[in-house]
mmCIF file of C-alpha atoms in Angstrom:
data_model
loop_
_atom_site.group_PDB
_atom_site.id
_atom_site.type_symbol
_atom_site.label_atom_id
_atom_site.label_comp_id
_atom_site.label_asym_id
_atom_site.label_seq_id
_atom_site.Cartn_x
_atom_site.Cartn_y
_atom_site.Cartn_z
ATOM 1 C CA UNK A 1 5.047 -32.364 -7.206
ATOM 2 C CA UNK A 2 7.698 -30.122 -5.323
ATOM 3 C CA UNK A 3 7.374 -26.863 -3.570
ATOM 4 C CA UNK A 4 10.144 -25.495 -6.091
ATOM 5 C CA UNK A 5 7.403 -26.129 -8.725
ATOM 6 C CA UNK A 6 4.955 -24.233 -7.388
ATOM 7 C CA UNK A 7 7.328 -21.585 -7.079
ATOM 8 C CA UNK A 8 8.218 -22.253 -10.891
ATOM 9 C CA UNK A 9 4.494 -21.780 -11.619
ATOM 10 C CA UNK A 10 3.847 -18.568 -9.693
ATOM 11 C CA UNK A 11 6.727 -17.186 -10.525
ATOM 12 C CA UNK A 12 4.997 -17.816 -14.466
ATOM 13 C CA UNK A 13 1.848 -16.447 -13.378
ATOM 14 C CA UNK A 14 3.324 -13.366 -11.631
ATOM 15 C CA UNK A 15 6.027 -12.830 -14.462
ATOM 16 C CA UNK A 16 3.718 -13.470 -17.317
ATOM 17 C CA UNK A 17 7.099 -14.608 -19.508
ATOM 18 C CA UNK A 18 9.223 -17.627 -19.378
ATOM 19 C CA UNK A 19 12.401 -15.531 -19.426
ATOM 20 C CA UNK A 20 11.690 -13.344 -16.967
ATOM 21 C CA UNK A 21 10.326 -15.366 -14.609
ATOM 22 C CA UNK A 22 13.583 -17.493 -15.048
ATOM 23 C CA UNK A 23 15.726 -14.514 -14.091
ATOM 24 C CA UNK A 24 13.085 -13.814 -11.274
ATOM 25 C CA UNK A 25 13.816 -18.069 -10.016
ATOM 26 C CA UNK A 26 17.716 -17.756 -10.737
ATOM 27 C CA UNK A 27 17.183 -20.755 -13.162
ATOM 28 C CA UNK A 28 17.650 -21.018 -16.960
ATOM 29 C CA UNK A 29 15.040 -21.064 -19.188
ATOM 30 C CA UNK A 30 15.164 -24.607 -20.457
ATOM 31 C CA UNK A 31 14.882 -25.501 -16.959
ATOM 32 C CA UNK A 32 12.041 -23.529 -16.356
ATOM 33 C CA UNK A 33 10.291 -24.911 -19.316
ATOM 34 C CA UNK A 34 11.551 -28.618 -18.488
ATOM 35 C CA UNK A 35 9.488 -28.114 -14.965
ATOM 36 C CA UNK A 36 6.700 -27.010 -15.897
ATOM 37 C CA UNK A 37 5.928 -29.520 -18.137
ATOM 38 C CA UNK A 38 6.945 -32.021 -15.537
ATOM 39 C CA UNK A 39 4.658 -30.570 -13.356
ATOM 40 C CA UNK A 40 1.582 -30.392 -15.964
ATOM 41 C CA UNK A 41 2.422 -34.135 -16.873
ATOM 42 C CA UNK A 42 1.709 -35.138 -13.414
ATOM 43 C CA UNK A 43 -1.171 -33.712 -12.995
ATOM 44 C CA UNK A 44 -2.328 -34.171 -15.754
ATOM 45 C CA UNK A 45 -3.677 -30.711 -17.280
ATOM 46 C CA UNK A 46 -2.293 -27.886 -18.683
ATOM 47 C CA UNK A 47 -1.735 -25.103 -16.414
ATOM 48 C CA UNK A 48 -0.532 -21.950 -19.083
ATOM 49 C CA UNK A 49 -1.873 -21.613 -22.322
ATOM 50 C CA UNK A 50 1.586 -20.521 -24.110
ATOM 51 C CA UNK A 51 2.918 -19.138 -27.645
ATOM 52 C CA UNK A 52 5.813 -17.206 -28.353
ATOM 53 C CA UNK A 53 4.752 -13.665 -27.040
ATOM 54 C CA UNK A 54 2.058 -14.702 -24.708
ATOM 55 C CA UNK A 55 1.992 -17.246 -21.334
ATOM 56 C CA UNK A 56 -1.802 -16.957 -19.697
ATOM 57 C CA UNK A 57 -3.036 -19.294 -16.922
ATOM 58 C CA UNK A 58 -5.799 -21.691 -17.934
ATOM 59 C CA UNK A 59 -8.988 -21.700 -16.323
ATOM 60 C CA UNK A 60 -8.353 -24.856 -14.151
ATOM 61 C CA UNK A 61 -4.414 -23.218 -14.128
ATOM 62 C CA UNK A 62 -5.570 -20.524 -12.099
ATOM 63 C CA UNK A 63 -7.310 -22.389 -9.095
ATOM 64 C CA UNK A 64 -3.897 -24.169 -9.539
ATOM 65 C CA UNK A 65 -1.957 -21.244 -9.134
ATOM 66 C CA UNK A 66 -4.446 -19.701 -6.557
ATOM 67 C CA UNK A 67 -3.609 -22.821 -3.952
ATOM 68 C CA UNK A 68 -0.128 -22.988 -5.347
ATOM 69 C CA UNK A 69 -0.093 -19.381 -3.400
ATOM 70 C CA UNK A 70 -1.100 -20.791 -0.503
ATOM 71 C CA UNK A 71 0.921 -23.704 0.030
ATOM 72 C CA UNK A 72 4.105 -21.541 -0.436
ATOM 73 C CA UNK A 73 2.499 -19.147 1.984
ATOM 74 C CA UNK A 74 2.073 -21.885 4.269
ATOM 75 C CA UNK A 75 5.587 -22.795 4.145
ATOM 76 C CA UNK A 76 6.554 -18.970 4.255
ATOM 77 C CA UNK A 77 4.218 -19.481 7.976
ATOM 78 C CA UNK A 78 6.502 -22.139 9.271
ATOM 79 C CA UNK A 79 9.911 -20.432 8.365
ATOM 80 C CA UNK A 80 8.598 -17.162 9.809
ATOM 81 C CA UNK A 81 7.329 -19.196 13.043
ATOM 82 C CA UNK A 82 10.784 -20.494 13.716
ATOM 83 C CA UNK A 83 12.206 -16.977 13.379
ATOM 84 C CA UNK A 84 9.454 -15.287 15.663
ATOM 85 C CA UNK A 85 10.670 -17.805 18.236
ATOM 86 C CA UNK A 86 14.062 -15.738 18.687
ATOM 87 C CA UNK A 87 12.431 -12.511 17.655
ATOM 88 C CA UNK A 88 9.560 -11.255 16.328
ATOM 89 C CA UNK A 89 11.056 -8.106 14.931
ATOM 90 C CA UNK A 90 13.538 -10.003 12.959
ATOM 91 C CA UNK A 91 13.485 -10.784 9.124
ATOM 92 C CA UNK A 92 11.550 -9.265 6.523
ATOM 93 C CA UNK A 93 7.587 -7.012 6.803
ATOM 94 C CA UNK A 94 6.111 -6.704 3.248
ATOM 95 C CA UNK A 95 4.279 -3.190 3.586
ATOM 96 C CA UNK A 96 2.062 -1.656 1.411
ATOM 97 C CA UNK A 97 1.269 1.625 1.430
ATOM 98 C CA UNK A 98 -1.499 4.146 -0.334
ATOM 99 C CA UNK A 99 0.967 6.744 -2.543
ATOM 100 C CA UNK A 100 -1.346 9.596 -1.076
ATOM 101 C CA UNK A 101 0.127 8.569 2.213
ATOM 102 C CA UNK A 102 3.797 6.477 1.972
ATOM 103 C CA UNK A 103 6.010 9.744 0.598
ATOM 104 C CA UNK A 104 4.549 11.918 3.811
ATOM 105 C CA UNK A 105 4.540 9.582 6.592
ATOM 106 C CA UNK A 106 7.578 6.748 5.532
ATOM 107 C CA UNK A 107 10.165 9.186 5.721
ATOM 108 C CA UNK A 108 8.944 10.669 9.235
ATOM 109 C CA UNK A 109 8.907 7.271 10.367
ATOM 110 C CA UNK A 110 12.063 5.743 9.342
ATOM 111 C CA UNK A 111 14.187 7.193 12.239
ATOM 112 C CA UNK A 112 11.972 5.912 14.661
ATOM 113 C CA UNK A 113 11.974 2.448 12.924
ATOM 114 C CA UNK A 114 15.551 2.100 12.587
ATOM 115 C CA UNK A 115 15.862 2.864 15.900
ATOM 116 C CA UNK A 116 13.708 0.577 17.713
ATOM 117 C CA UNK A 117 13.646 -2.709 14.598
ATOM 118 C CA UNK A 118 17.423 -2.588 13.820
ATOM 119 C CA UNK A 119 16.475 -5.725 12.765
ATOM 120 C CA UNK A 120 13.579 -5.145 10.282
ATOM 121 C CA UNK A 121 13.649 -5.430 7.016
ATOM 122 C CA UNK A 122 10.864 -3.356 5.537
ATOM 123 C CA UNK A 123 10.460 -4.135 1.879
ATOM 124 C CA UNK A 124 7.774 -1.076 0.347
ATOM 125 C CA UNK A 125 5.196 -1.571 -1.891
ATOM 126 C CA UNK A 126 3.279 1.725 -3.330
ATOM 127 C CA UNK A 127 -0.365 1.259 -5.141
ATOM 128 C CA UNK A 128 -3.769 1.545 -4.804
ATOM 129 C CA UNK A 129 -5.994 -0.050 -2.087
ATOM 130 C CA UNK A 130 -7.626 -2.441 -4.479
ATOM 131 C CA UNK A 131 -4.049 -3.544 -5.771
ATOM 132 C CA UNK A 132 -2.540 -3.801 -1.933
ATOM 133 C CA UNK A 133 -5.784 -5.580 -1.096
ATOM 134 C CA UNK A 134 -5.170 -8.346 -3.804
ATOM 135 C CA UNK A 135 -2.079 -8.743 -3.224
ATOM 136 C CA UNK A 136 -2.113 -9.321 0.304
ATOM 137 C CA UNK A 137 -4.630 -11.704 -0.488
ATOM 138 C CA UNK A 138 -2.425 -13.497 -2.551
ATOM 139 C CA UNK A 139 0.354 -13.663 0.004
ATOM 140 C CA UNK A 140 2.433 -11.187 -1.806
ATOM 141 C CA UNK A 141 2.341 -8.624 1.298
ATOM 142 C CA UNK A 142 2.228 -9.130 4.859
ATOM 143 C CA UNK A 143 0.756 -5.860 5.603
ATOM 144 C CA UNK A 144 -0.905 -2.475 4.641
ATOM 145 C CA UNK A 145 -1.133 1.070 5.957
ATOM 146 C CA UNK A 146 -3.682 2.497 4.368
ATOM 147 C CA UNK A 147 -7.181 4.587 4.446
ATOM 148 C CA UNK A 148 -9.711 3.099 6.743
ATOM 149 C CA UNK A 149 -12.492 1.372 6.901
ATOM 150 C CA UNK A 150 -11.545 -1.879 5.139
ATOM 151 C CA UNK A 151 -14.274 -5.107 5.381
ATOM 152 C CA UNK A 152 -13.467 -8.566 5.195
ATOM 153 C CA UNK A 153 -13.736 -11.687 7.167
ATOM 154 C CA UNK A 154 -10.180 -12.304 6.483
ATOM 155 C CA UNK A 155 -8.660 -8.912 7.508
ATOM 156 C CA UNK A 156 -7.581 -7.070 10.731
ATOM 157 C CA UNK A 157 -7.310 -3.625 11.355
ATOM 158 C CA UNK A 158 -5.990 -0.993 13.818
ATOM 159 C CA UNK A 159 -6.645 2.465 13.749
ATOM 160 C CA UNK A 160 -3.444 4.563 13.990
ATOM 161 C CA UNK A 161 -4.470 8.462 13.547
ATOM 162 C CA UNK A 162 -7.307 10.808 11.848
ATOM 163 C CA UNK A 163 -5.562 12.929 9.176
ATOM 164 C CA UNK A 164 -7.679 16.323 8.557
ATOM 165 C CA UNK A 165 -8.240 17.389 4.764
ATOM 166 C CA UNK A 166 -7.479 21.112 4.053
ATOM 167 C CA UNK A 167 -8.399 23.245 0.851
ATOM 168 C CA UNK A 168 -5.723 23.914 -1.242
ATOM 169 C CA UNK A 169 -6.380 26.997 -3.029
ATOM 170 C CA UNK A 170 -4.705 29.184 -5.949
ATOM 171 C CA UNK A 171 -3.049 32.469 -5.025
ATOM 172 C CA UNK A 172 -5.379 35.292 -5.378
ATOM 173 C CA UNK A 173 -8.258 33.201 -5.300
ATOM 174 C CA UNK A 174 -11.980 34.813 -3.897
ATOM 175 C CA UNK A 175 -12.223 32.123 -1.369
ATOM 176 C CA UNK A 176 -8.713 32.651 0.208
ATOM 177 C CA UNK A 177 -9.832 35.363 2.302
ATOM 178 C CA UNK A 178 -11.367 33.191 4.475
ATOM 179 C CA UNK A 179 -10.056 31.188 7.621
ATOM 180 C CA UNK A 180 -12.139 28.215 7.126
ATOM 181 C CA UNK A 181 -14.046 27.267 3.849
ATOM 182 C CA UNK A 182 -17.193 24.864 4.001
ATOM 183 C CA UNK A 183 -18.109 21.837 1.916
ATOM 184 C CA UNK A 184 -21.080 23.878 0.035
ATOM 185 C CA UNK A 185 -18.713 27.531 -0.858
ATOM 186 C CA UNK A 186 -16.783 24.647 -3.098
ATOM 187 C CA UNK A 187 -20.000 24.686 -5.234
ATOM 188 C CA UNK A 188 -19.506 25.531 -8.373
ATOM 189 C CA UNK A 189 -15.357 25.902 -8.426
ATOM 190 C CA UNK A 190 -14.039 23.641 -10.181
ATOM 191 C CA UNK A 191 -12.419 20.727 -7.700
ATOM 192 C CA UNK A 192 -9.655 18.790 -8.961
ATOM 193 C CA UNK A 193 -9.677 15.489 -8.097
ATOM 194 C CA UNK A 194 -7.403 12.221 -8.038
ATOM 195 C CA UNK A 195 -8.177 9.734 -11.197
ATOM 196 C CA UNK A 196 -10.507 6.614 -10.509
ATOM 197 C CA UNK A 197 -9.128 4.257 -7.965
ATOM 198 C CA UNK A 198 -7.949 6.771 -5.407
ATOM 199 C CA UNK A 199 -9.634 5.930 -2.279
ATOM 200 C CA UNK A 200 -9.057 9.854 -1.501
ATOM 201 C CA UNK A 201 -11.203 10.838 -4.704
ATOM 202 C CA UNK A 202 -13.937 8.884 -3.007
ATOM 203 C CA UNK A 203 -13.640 10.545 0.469
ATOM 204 C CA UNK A 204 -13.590 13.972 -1.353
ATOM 205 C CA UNK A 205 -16.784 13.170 -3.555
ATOM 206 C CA UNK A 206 -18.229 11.816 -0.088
ATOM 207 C CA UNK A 207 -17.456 15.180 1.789
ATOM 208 C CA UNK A 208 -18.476 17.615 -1.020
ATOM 209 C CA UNK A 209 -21.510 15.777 -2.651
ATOM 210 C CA UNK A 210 -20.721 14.329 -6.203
ATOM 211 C CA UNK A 211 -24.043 17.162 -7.446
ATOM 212 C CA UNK A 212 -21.749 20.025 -6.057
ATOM 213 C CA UNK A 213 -18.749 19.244 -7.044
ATOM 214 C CA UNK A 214 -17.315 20.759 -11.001
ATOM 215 C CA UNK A 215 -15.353 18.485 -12.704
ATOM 216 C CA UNK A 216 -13.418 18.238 -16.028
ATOM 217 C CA UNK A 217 -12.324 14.971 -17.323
ATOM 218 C CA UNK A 218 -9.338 16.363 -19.044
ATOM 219 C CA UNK A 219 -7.603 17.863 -15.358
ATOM 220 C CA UNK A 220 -7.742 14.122 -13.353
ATOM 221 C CA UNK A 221 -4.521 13.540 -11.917
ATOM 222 C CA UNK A 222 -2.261 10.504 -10.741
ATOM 223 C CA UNK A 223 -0.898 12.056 -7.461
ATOM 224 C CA UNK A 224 -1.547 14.624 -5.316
ATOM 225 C CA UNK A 225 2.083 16.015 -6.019
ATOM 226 C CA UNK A 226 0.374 16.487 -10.104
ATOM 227 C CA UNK A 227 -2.647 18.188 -8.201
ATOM 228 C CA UNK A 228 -0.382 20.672 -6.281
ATOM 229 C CA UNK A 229 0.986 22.033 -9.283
ATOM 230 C CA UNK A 230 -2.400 22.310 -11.088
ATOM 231 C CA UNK A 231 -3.505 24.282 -7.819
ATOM 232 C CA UNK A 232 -0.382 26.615 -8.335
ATOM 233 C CA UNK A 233 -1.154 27.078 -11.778
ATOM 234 C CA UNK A 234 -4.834 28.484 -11.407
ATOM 235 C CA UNK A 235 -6.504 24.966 -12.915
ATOM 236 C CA UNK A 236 -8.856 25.001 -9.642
ATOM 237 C CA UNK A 237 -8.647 24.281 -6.201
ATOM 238 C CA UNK A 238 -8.666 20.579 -4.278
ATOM 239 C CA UNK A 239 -8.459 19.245 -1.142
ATOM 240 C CA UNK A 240 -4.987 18.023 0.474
ATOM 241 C CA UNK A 241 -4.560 15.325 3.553
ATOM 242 C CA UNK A 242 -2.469 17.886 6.171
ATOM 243 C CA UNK A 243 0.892 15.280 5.983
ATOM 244 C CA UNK A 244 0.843 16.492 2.201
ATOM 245 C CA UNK A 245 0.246 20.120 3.360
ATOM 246 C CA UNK A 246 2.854 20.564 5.599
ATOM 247 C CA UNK A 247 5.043 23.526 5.015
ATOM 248 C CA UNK A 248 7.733 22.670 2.790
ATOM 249 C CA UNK A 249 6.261 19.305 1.813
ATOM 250 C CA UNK A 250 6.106 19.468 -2.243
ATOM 251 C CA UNK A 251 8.067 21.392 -4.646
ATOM 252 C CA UNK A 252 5.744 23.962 -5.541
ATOM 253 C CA UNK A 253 6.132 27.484 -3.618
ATOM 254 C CA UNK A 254 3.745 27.529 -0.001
ATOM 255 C CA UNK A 255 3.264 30.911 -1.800
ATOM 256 C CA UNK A 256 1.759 29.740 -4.750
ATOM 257 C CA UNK A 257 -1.280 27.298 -3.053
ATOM 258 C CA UNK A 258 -2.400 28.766 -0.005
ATOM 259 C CA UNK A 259 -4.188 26.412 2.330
ATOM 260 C CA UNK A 260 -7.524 26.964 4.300
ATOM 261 C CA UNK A 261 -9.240 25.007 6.862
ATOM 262 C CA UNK A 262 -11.864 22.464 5.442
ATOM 263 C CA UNK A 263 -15.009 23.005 7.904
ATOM 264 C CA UNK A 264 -17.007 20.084 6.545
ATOM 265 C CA UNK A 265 -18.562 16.718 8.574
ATOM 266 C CA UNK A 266 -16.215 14.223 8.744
ATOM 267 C CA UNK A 267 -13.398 16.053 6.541
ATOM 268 C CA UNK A 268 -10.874 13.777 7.670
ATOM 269 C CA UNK A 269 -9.612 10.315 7.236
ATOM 270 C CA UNK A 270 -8.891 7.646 9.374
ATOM 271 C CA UNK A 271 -5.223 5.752 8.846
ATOM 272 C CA UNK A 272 -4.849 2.296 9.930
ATOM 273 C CA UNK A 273 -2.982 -1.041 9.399
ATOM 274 C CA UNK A 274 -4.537 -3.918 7.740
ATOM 275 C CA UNK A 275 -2.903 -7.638 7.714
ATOM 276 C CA UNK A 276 -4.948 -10.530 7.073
ATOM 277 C CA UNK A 277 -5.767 -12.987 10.074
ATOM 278 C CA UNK A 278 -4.105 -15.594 11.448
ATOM 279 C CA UNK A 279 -0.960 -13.711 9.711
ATOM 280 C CA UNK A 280 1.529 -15.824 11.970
ATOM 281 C CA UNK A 281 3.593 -12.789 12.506
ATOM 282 C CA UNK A 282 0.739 -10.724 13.516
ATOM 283 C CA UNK A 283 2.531 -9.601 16.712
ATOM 284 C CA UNK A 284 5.318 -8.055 14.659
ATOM 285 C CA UNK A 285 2.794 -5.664 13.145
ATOM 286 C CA UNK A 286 1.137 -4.938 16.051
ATOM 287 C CA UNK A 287 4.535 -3.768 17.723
ATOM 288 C CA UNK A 288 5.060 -1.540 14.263
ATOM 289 C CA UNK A 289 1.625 0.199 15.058
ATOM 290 C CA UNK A 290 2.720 0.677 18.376
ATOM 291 C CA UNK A 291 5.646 2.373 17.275
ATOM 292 C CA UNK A 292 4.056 4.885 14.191
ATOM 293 C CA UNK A 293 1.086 5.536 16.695
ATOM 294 C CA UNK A 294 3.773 6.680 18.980
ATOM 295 C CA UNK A 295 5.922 8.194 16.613
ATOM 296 C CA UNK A 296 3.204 10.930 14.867
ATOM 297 C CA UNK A 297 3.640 14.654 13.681
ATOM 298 C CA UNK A 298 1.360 16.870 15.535
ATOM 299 C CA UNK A 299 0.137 17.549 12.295
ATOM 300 C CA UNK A 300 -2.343 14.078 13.069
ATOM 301 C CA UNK A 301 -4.778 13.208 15.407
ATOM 302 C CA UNK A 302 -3.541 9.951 17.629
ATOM 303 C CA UNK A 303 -5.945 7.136 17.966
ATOM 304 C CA UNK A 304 -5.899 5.675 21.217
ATOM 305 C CA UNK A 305 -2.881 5.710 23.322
ATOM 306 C CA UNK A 306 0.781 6.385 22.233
ATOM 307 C CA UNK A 307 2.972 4.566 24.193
ATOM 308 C CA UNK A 308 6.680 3.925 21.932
ATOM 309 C CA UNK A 309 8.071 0.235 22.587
ATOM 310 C CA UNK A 310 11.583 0.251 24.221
ATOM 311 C CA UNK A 311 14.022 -1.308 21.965
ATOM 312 C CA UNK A 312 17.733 -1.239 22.424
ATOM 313 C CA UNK A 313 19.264 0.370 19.795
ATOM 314 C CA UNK A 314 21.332 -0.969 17.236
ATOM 315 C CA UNK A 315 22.608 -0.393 13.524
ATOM 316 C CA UNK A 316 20.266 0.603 11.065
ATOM 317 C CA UNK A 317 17.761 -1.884 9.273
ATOM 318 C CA UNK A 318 17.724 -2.451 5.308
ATOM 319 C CA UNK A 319 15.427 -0.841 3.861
ATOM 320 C CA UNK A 320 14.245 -1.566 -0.066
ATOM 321 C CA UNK A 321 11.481 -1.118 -2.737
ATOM 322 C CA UNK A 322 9.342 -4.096 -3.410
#
């Protein structure tokens, strides 16, 4: 059994096709096939239950897969050991990032990164928190910035800023009179909301009181970009994070969603990084919070101290879409 295997065999599970995970190995098919079965003879079992359209892990196939993860990660450790020994903020950072967040805080950020981690490579991944979660528990990403509080015996976290939620209102609506609007004058409008999955549909049911809050099925949306434009087009009102309500920030007219103050308990959220523990290049990530928490638009509220690591400056990092 080799470690080129296991990569064979992940590469299967992650793929979910023999062709494309051969692209995704640089091998040819044949090959691909040839090693598996190799691999399955050894131990024994069968690891993928396999036709012509379909490739599915077996029961015993996933544990196999599971701790083929692992070891690879474990190799992944060493390598990345090595490197931290010349520098820390060399080589590659897996981040994922929440899409209510990543297209309002990435590109304030990237100056500021390639600045100080000329030498970063910072590979982006965009999806849900239960998606980042998994995958970072499967050693796909290194880290997360995402919505906070996140549990786990296997995680660490550090708070980086509190983000205040604002009411995004139609032009010409009865409530935009007001300076401030509170959680119960959102009674009875009709609050558009992010689909299922969105941790921010959660805070905003949290805030308002899922009894309060008027809801039709038929005006969910997939980003908060979608719910702008509903906004704008008199569909309801909803609530925005203030990086998304920025002036400027969207391509729907400032004059066609006019934004009030939310004046509502804890109507904010709390942004934070999240990498699991005993990550060996922990350090790295705590020098990248360092740098965002430093690095802020006044439009957040710091947590803790901002103090910017000194770098010396060099060429620009690579910077790619996982």
């Amino acid at each position: 059994m080799t470690l080129q295997e296991l990569r064979y065999i992940v590469a299967l599970a992650d793929e979910g096709h023999f062709a494309r995970a051969a692209e995704a190995c640089h091998v040819g098919q044949p090959t691909l096939s040839t090693q598996l079965k190799k691999l399955e003879d050894y131990l024994g079992v069968t690891v993928f239950e396999r036709n012509r359209h379909h490739l599915v892990p077996t029961p015993i196939g996933e544990k196999i897969i599971e701790r083929a993860r692992a070891a690879l990660d474990v190799v992944s450790q060493i390598r990345e050991l090595a490197r931290q020994g010349h520098d820390p903020l060399d080589g590659p950072l897996r981040l994922g990032v929440i899409p209510t967040l990543g297209p309002y805080l990435i590109p304030h950020l990237l100056p500021a990164i390639r600045q100080h981690f000329p030498d970063l490579r910072l590979y982006l991944r965009e999806d849900l928190t239960a998606k980042l979660l998994e995958r970072m528990s499967q050693y796909r990403l290194d880290a997360l910035l995402l919505a906070l509080p996140v549990h786990g015996a296997e995680v660490e976290t550090r708070e980086l800023f509190h983000e205040a939620f604002l009411v995004a209102l139609p032009k010409g609506h009865r409530l935009a009179a007001r300076r401030q609007i509170g959680a119960a004058e959102l009674a009875g409008e009709n609050l558009l909301l992010l689909e299922e999955g969105h941790c921010l549909r959660d805070q905003a049911l949290a805030i308002c009181g899922p009894a309060s809050v008027q809801e039709r099925d038929e005006l969910k949306a997939t980003s908060l970009e979608t719910l702008r434009q509903m906004v704008a087009a008199g569909a309801g009102c909803t609530l925005l994070p203030a990086l998304a309500a920025l002036p400027g920030v969207g391509s729907v007219g400032d004059d066609l969603v006019q934004l009030r103050a939310f004046d509502a308990p804890d109507a904010y959220r709390t942004i934070g990084l999240v990498w699991r523990r005993r990550y060996p290049r922990a350090d790295t990530v705590r020098w990248l919070g360092e740098l965002i928490a430093a690095n802020l638009p006044a439009a957040v509220e710091p947590v803790g101290p901002r103090s910017a690591p000194r770098r010396t400056p060099r060429p620009a990092p690579v910077l790619t879409s996982a």
